[in-house]
Tab-separated table of C-alpha atoms in Angstrom:
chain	number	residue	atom	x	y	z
W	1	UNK	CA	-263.478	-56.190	-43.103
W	2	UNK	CA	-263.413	-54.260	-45.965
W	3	UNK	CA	-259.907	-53.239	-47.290
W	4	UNK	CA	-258.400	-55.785	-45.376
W	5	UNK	CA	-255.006	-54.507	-46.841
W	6	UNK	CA	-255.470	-51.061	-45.725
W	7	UNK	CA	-255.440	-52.634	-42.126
W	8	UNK	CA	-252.626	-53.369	-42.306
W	9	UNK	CA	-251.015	-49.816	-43.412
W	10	UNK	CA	-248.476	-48.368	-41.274
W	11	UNK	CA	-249.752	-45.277	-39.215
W	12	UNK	CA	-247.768	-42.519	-38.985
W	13	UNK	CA	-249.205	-39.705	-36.304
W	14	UNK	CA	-246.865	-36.373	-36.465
W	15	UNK	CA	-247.507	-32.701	-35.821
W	16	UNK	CA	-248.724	-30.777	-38.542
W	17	UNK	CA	-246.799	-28.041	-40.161
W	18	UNK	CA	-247.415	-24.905	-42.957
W	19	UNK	CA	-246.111	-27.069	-45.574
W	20	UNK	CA	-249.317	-29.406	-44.834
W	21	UNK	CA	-251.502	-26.415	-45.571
W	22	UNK	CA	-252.449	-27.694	-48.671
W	23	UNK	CA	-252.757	-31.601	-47.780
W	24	UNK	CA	-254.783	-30.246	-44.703
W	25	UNK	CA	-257.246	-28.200	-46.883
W	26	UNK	CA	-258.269	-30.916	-49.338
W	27	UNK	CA	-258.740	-33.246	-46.422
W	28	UNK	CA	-260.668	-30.850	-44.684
W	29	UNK	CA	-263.270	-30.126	-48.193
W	30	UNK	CA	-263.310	-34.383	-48.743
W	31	UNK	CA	-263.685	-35.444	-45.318
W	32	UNK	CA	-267.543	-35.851	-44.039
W	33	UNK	CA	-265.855	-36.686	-40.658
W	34	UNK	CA	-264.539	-33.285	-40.744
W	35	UNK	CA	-267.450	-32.030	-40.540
W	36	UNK	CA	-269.304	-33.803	-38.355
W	37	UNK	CA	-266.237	-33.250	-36.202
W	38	UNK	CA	-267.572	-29.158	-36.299
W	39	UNK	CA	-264.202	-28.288	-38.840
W	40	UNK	CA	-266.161	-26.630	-41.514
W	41	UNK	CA	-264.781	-24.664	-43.673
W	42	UNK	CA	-266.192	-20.505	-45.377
W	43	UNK	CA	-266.718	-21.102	-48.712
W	44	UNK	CA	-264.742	-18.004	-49.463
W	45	UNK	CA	-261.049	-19.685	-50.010
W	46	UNK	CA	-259.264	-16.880	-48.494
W	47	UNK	CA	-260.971	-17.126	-45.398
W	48	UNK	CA	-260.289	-20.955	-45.750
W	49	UNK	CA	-256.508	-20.789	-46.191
W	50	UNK	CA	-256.602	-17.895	-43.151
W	51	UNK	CA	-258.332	-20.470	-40.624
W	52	UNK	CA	-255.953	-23.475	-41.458
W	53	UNK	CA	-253.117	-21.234	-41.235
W	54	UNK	CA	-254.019	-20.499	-37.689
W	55	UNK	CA	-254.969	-24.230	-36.958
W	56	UNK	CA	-251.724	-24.817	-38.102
W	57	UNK	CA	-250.189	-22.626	-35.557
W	58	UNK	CA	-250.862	-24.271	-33.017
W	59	UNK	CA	-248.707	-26.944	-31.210
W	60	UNK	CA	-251.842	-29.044	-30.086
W	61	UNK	CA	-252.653	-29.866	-34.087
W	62	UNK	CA	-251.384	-33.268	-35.078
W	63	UNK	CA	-251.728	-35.380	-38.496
W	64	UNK	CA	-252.982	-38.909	-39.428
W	65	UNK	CA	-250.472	-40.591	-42.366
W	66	UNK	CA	-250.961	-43.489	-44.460
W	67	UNK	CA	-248.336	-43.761	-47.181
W	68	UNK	CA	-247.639	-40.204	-47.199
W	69	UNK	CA	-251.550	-39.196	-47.220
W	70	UNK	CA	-252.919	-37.363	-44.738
W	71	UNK	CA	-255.967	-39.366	-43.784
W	72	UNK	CA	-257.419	-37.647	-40.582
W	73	UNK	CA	-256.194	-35.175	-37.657
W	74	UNK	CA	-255.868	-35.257	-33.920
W	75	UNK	CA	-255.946	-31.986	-32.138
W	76	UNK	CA	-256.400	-30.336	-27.994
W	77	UNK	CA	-258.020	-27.805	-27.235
W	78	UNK	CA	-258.205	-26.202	-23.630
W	79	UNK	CA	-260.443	-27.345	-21.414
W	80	UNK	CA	-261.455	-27.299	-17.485
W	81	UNK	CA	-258.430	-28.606	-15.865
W	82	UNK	CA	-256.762	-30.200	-18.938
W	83	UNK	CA	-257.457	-30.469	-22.829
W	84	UNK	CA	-259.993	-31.687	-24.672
W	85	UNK	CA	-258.773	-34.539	-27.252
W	86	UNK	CA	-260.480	-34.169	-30.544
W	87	UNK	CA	-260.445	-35.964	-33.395
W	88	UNK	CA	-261.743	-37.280	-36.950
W	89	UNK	CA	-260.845	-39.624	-40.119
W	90	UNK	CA	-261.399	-39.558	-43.274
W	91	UNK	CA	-264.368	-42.296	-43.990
W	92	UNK	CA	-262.612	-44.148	-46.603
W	93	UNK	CA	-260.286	-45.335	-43.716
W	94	UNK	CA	-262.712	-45.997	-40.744
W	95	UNK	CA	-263.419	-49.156	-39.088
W	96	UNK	CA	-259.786	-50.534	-39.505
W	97	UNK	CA	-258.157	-49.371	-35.954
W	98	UNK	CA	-256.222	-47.030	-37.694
W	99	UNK	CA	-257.838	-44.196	-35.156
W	100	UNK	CA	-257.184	-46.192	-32.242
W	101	UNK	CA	-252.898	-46.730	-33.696
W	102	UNK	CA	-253.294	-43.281	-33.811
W	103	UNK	CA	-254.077	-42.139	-30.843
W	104	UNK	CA	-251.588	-44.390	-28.825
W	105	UNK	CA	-248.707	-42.776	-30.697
W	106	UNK	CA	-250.452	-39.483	-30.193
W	107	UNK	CA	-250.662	-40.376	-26.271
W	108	UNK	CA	-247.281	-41.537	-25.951
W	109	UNK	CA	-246.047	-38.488	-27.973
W	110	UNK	CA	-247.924	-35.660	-25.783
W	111	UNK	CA	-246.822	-33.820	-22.614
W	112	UNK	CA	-250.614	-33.527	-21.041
W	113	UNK	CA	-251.323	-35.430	-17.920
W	114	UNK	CA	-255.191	-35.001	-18.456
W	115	UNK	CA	-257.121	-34.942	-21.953
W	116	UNK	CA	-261.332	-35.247	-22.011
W	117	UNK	CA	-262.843	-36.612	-24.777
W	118	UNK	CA	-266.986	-35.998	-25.743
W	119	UNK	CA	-268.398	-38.511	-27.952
W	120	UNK	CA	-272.211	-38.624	-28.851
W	121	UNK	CA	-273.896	-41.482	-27.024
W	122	UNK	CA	-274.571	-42.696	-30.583
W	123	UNK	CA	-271.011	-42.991	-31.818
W	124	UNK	CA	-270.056	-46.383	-30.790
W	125	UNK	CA	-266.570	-46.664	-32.776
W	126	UNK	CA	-265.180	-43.502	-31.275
W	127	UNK	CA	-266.388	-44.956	-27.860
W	128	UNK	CA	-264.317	-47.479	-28.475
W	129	UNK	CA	-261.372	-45.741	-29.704
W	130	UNK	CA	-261.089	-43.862	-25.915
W	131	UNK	CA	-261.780	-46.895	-24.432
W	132	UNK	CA	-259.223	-48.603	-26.351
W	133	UNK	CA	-256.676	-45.888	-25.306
W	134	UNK	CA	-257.665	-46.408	-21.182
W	135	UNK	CA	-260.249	-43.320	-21.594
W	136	UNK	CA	-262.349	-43.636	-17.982
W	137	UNK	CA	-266.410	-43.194	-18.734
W	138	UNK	CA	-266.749	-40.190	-16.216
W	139	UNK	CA	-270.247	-38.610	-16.671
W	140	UNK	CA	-272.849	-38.750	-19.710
W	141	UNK	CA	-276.411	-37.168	-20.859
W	142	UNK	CA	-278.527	-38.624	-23.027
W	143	UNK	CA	-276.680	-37.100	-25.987
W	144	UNK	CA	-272.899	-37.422	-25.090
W	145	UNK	CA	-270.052	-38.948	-23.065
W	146	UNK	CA	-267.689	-37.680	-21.318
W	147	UNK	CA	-264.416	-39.532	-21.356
W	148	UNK	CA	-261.418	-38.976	-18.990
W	149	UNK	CA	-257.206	-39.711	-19.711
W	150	UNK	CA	-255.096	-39.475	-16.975
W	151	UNK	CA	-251.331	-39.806	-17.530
């Protein structure tokens, strides 16, 4: 495993506040997994600071801490009779369980009795991560899963 000693980092999941903004933005410009996750950012930094601002609004929008770095994000968003659980990390700390710590504090942390989670068919670590976290498998397309939690 590489970074063996980063597995073994404490994990720290807490909601995210205005005085993250910054944190939150430099993540959010670093982080490849951000974007794949669909958080891209203008490139006009105005417009940048104005759309974290707002994220950070909400009471659904939840950071990932190592050491007092902000290494990924956990957020809900509404969705048919729940919320839909999304999520990303920065790639430098992938494949180490950190995401799957994570969520498990995240879960025993939120009020919702039902969260969905889509992965790609092709991401097999975030599959895992749900799975990991008693996500049910309840439909799927060739191009994505759809994962259940039920409180």
């Amino acid at each position: 495993m590489k970074n063996h000693e980063q597995s073994k980092l404490a994990v720290c999941v807490r909601q995210l506040k205005m005085t993250d903004q910054k944190e939150l933005l430099k993540l959010l410009q670093t982080s490849p997994a951000a974007q794949e996750a669909g958080l891209r950012l203008m490139a006009d930094e105005s417009t940048q600071q104005w759309a974290v601002q707002n994220w950070l609004q909400q009471d659904d929008f939840y950071g990932i801490w190592v050491r007092s770095k902000l290494i990924g994000v956990i957020a809900c968003f509404p969705y048919l009779d729940g919320s839909e659980l999304g999520y990303f990390l920065h790639k430098n700390f992938q494949g180490q369980h950190i995401m799957t710590t994570a969520l498990k504090q995240f879960l025993s942390m939120t009020s919702y009795c039902c969260l969905y989670a889509e992965v790609a068919v092709t991401n097999l670590p975030s599959q895992h991560v749900l799975l990991n976290n008693n996500f049910k498998l309840i439909s799927h397309n060739q191009e994505q899963l759809t994962y259940r939690w039920l409180r």
